Every structure is written in C-alpha cells, then in structure tokens.
PDB file of C-alpha atoms in Angstrom:
ATOM      1  CA  MET A   1      15.248-227.465-191.718  1.00 53.00           C
ATOM      2  CA  LYS A   2      11.953-225.731-190.999  1.00 57.00           C
ATOM      3  CA  ARG A   3       9.214-226.261-193.556  1.00 62.00           C
ATOM      4  CA  ALA A   4       6.528-223.725-194.416  1.00 65.00           C
ATOM      5  CA  GLY A   5       3.754-223.807-191.841  1.00 67.00           C
ATOM      6  CA  GLU A   6       5.837-225.593-189.200  1.00 73.00           C
ATOM      7  CA  GLU A   7       6.421-224.100-185.786  1.00 78.00           C
ATOM      8  CA  PRO A   8      10.084-223.379-185.009  1.00 83.00           C
ATOM      9  CA  THR A   9      11.805-225.885-182.735  1.00 83.00           C
ATOM     10  CA  ALA A  10      12.162-224.751-179.114  1.00 89.00           C
ATOM     11  CA  TRP A  11      15.731-226.074-178.820  1.00 86.00           C
ATOM     12  CA  HIS A  12      16.125-224.775-175.262  1.00 88.00           C
ATOM     13  CA  ALA A  13      13.235-226.963-174.100  1.00 91.00           C
ATOM     14  CA  LEU A  14      14.582-230.223-175.557  1.00 91.00           C
ATOM     15  CA  PRO A  15      16.769-232.661-173.643  1.00 92.00           C
ATOM     16  CA  PRO A  16      20.392-232.538-174.891  1.00 90.00           C
ATOM     17  CA  GLU A  17      20.175-236.078-176.303  1.00 91.00           C
ATOM     18  CA  VAL A  18      17.167-235.163-178.452  1.00 91.00           C
ATOM     19  CA  SER A  19      18.832-231.975-179.704  1.00 90.00           C
ATOM     20  CA  LEU A  20      21.993-233.873-180.650  1.00 90.00           C
ATOM     21  CA  GLU A  21      19.945-236.544-182.418  1.00 91.00           C
ATOM     22  CA  ARG A  22      18.014-233.962-184.435  1.00 90.00           C
ATOM     23  CA  VAL A  23      21.188-232.263-185.675  1.00 90.00           C
ATOM     24  CA  LYS A  24      22.876-235.637-186.205  1.00 90.00           C
ATOM     25  CA  SER A  25      25.734-234.993-183.789  1.00 91.00           C
ATOM     26  CA  ARG A  26      27.228-236.497-180.617  1.00 90.00           C
ATOM     27  CA  PRO A  27      28.301-235.143-177.210  1.00 90.00           C
ATOM     28  CA  ASP A  28      31.939-235.117-178.397  1.00 91.00           C
ATOM     29  CA  GLY A  29      31.032-233.128-181.531  1.00 91.00           C
ATOM     30  CA  LEU A  30      31.449-233.937-185.187  1.00 92.00           C
ATOM     31  CA  THR A  31      34.512-235.584-186.593  1.00 91.00           C
ATOM     32  CA  GLY A  32      36.671-233.520-188.907  1.00 90.00           C
ATOM     33  CA  ALA A  33      35.497-235.651-191.842  1.00 92.00           C
ATOM     34  CA  GLU A  34      31.813-235.121-190.967  1.00 93.00           C
ATOM     35  CA  ALA A  35      32.342-231.373-190.703  1.00 93.00           C
ATOM     36  CA  GLU A  36      34.088-231.305-194.095  1.00 93.00           C
ATOM     37  CA  GLU A  37      31.274-233.332-195.679  1.00 94.00           C
ATOM     38  CA  ARG A  38      28.626-230.990-194.255  1.00 94.00           C
ATOM     39  CA  LEU A  39      30.612-227.987-195.452  1.00 94.00           C
ATOM     40  CA  ARG A  40      30.719-229.477-198.964  1.00 94.00           C
ATOM     41  CA  LYS A  41      26.995-230.284-198.821  1.00 94.00           C
ATOM     42  CA  HIS A  42      25.723-226.972-197.397  1.00 93.00           C
ATOM     43  CA  GLY A  43      28.453-224.560-198.481  1.00 92.00           C
ATOM     44  CA  PRO A  44      30.155-221.869-196.414  1.00 92.00           C
ATOM     45  CA  ASN A  45      28.319-220.133-193.577  1.00 89.00           C
ATOM     46  CA  THR A  46      28.319-216.685-195.144  1.00 85.00           C
ATOM     47  CA  ILE A  47      25.739-214.043-195.960  1.00 77.00           C
ATOM     48  CA  GLN A  48      25.636-212.898-199.553  1.00 77.00           C
ATOM     49  CA  ARG A  49      25.523-209.121-199.481  1.00 73.00           C
ATOM     50  CA  ALA A  50      23.762-207.423-202.328  1.00 72.00           C
ATOM     51  CA  SER A  51      24.875-203.915-203.025  1.00 76.00           C
ATOM     52  CA  GLY A  52      22.196-201.470-201.957  1.00 77.00           C
ATOM     53  CA  PRO A  53      20.772-198.687-204.042  1.00 85.00           C
ATOM     54  CA  GLY A  54      23.013-195.740-204.787  1.00 88.00           C
ATOM     55  CA  PRO A  55      22.403-192.356-203.157  1.00 90.00           C
ATOM     56  CA  LEU A  56      20.423-190.949-206.106  1.00 93.00           C
ATOM     57  CA  ARG A  57      18.140-193.983-206.299  1.00 93.00           C
ATOM     58  CA  LEU A  58      17.707-193.894-202.523  1.00 92.00           C
ATOM     59  CA  PHE A  59      16.629-190.238-202.746  1.00 93.00           C
ATOM     60  CA  VAL A  60      14.231-190.838-205.649  1.00 93.00           C
ATOM     61  CA  ARG A  61      12.658-193.738-203.732  1.00 93.00           C
ATOM     62  CA  GLN A  62      11.580-191.250-201.070  1.00 93.00           C
ATOM     63  CA  ILE A  63       9.318-189.503-203.595  1.00 93.00           C
ATOM     64  CA  HIS A  64       8.077-192.714-205.217  1.00 93.00           C
ATOM     65  CA  ASN A  65       4.912-193.275-203.148  1.00 92.00           C
ATOM     66  CA  PRO A  66       1.196-192.435-203.490  1.00 94.00           C
ATOM     67  CA  ILE A  67       1.168-189.645-200.884  1.00 94.00           C
ATOM     68  CA  ALA A  68       4.071-187.858-202.568  1.00 94.00           C
ATOM     69  CA  TYR A  69       2.314-188.177-205.938  1.00 95.00           C
ATOM     70  CA  LEU A  70      -0.843-186.704-204.439  1.00 96.00           C
ATOM     71  CA  LEU A  71       1.116-183.802-202.973  1.00 96.00           C
ATOM     72  CA  LEU A  72       2.950-183.241-206.271  1.00 95.00           C
ATOM     73  CA  GLY A  73      -0.439-183.140-207.998  1.00 97.00           C
ATOM     74  CA  SER A  74      -1.784-180.618-205.496  1.00 96.00           C
ATOM     75  CA  ALA A  75       1.340-178.478-205.935  1.00 96.00           C
ATOM     76  CA  ALA A  76       0.861-178.584-209.716  1.00 97.00           C
ATOM     77  CA  VAL A  77      -2.822-177.608-209.376  1.00 97.00           C
ATOM     78  CA  ALA A  78      -1.928-174.754-207.025  1.00 97.00           C
ATOM     79  CA  LEU A  79       0.696-173.469-209.469  1.00 97.00           C
ATOM     80  CA  ALA A  80      -1.743-173.823-212.390  1.00 97.00           C
ATOM     81  CA  LEU A  81      -4.309-171.750-210.495  1.00 97.00           C
ATOM     82  CA  GLY A  82      -1.753-169.046-209.848  1.00 97.00           C
ATOM     83  CA  LYS A  83      -1.221-169.893-206.179  1.00 97.00           C
ATOM     84  CA  VAL A  84       2.555-169.834-206.496  1.00 97.00           C
ATOM     85  CA  THR A  85       3.237-169.582-202.763  1.00 97.00           C
ATOM     86  CA  ASP A  86       0.961-172.538-201.942  1.00 97.00           C
ATOM     87  CA  GLY A  87       2.456-174.646-204.717  1.00 96.00           C
ATOM     88  CA  LEU A  88       6.023-173.898-203.661  1.00 97.00           C
ATOM     89  CA  VAL A  89       5.250-174.609-199.989  1.00 97.00           C
ATOM     90  CA  VAL A  90       3.791-178.027-200.860  1.00 97.00           C
ATOM     91  CA  PHE A  91       6.700-178.773-203.195  1.00 96.00           C
ATOM     92  CA  GLY A  92       9.155-177.685-200.479  1.00 97.00           C
ATOM     93  CA  ALA A  93       7.449-180.014-197.981  1.00 96.00           C
ATOM     94  CA  ILE A  94       7.886-182.911-200.413  1.00 96.00           C
ATOM     95  CA  ILE A  95      11.595-182.144-200.843  1.00 96.00           C
ATOM     96  CA  ILE A  96      12.183-181.748-197.088  1.00 96.00           C
ATOM     97  CA  ASN A  97      10.402-185.052-196.435  1.00 95.00           C
ATOM     98  CA  ALA A  98      12.505-186.755-199.128  1.00 96.00           C
ATOM     99  CA  ILE A  99      15.728-185.370-197.637  1.00 96.00           C
ATOM    100  CA  ILE A 100      14.817-186.558-194.131  1.00 97.00           C
ATOM    101  CA  GLY A 101      13.820-190.014-195.419  1.00 96.00           C
ATOM    102  CA  PHE A 102      17.025-190.248-197.452  1.00 96.00           C
ATOM    103  CA  MET A 103      19.178-189.328-194.455  1.00 97.00           C
ATOM    104  CA  GLN A 104      17.460-191.899-192.236  1.00 97.00           C
ATOM    105  CA  GLU A 105      17.789-194.726-194.764  1.00 94.00           C
ATOM    106  CA  PHE A 106      21.383-193.816-195.580  1.00 94.00           C
ATOM    107  CA  ARG A 107      22.339-193.831-191.890  1.00 95.00           C
ATOM    108  CA  ALA A 108      20.473-197.102-191.344  1.00 93.00           C
ATOM    109  CA  GLY A 109      22.451-198.689-194.185  1.00 89.00           C
ATOM    110  CA  LYS A 110      25.714-197.518-192.655  1.00 90.00           C
ATOM    111  CA  ALA A 111      24.644-198.879-189.246  1.00 92.00           C
ATOM    112  CA  ILE A 112      23.886-202.283-190.778  1.00 85.00           C
ATOM    113  CA  GLU A 113      27.308-202.330-192.436  1.00 84.00           C
ATOM    114  CA  ALA A 114      28.968-201.484-189.112  1.00 89.00           C
ATOM    115  CA  LEU A 115      27.030-204.226-187.313  1.00 87.00           C
ATOM    116  CA  SER A 116      27.995-206.796-189.939  1.00 80.00           C
ATOM    117  CA  ARG A 117      31.664-205.943-189.371  1.00 82.00           C
ATOM    118  CA  MET A 118      31.184-206.625-185.642  1.00 85.00           C
ATOM    119  CA  VAL A 119      30.068-210.240-186.181  1.00 79.00           C
ATOM    120  CA  PRO A 120      32.624-212.637-184.696  1.00 78.00           C
ATOM    121  CA  GLN A 121      34.870-214.163-187.330  1.00 86.00           C
ATOM    122  CA  SER A 122      35.455-217.433-185.463  1.00 89.00           C
ATOM    123  CA  ALA A 123      33.766-219.731-182.974  1.00 90.00           C
ATOM    124  CA  SER A 124      34.836-222.512-180.625  1.00 92.00           C
ATOM    125  CA  VAL A 125      33.351-225.899-181.540  1.00 93.00           C
ATOM    126  CA  LEU A 126      33.781-229.523-180.534  1.00 91.00           C
ATOM    127  CA  ARG A 127      35.619-231.606-183.127  1.00 92.00           C
ATOM    128  CA  ASP A 128      36.606-235.166-182.270  1.00 90.00           C
ATOM    129  CA  GLY A 129      36.014-234.399-178.575  1.00 90.00           C
ATOM    130  CA  HIS A 130      38.297-231.336-178.499  1.00 92.00           C
ATOM    131  CA  THR A 131      37.367-227.650-178.406  1.00 94.00           C
ATOM    132  CA  VAL A 132      38.912-225.977-181.427  1.00 93.00           C
ATOM    133  CA  PRO A 133      38.541-222.525-183.007  1.00 94.00           C
ATOM    134  CA  VAL A 134      36.842-222.600-186.416  1.00 93.00           C
ATOM    135  CA  PRO A 135      36.343-219.691-188.839  1.00 92.00           C
ATOM    136  CA  ALA A 136      32.696-218.594-188.840  1.00 88.00           C
ATOM    137  CA  SER A 137      32.464-219.364-192.558  1.00 89.00           C
ATOM    138  CA  GLU A 138      33.251-223.034-191.797  1.00 90.00           C
ATOM    139  CA  LEU A 139      30.512-223.564-189.186  1.00 90.00           C
ATOM    140  CA  VAL A 140      28.204-226.335-190.352  1.00 92.00           C
ATOM    141  CA  PRO A 141      24.624-227.317-189.517  1.00 88.00           C
TER     142      PRO A 141
END
C-alpha cells in the first residue's frame, strides 16, 4: 500500500521476482485458500457508488458561486435603478449559464454511469498454477 508522500511503485520496471515478492505471490499464482483469506481481509473488489445530486440540486449548484452572486447583485442594482432591460439581460445570462452547466454535468454523470457498466465483470487469474476466470469482485491484492 502506498503511504502519503511515497512515490508510486514503477511495477513495469521491476524484475518479475521482485514484483511477486512485493505482492506476496508466486509464479503459479495464489492458492485458493490464500485468495479466500485475502478476500476476507480486504473485502470485495467493488466501488461503492454514492448517489449523485438530484436534478434540482445540480441546477442550483450552477448558481452557487461567487461570480453568479456578483451578477445577481448587479442585476438587482440595475432593476433598483430602473434599468429593467439591463437587469433582465444579466439575469437571463445567469439562467442560460446555469442551464448549460446543468446540461454538461448531467451528461457527464450519465457518461460515467455508462462507463462503469462497461467495466469487465470477470478476469483470468492464476490459482494453484491454473488460469481460471474469477468475478471482478473477488480479485484480491
């Protein structure tokens, strides 16, 4: 495991024997018992997905920034001074910017969901010297 401040290991530059030693494995792979023990110790190889913000919250987040507040203030001042057209134009620009930002973030969220569904659900690993398919959730360090 990498500790804070440590450089990441350049696994591709290490001799195979050193790599195997560092991950506590052998050329013929782990035994079934070792894999089960590591799975118990480290847990399943899954990503916990937190539900993202809902559409309304995502839209409101687009307006929740200092520039938008400054523009809202200028729109309010313009309206207070009787410059209705100027105030409405600035307010319209804020809304258009929020809509564009919302659409981009919403689409990005959908793209991430689609990519996560494309992740392979199994992998081939060496167990007891034999190549066997293993569910991705059961891959162990």
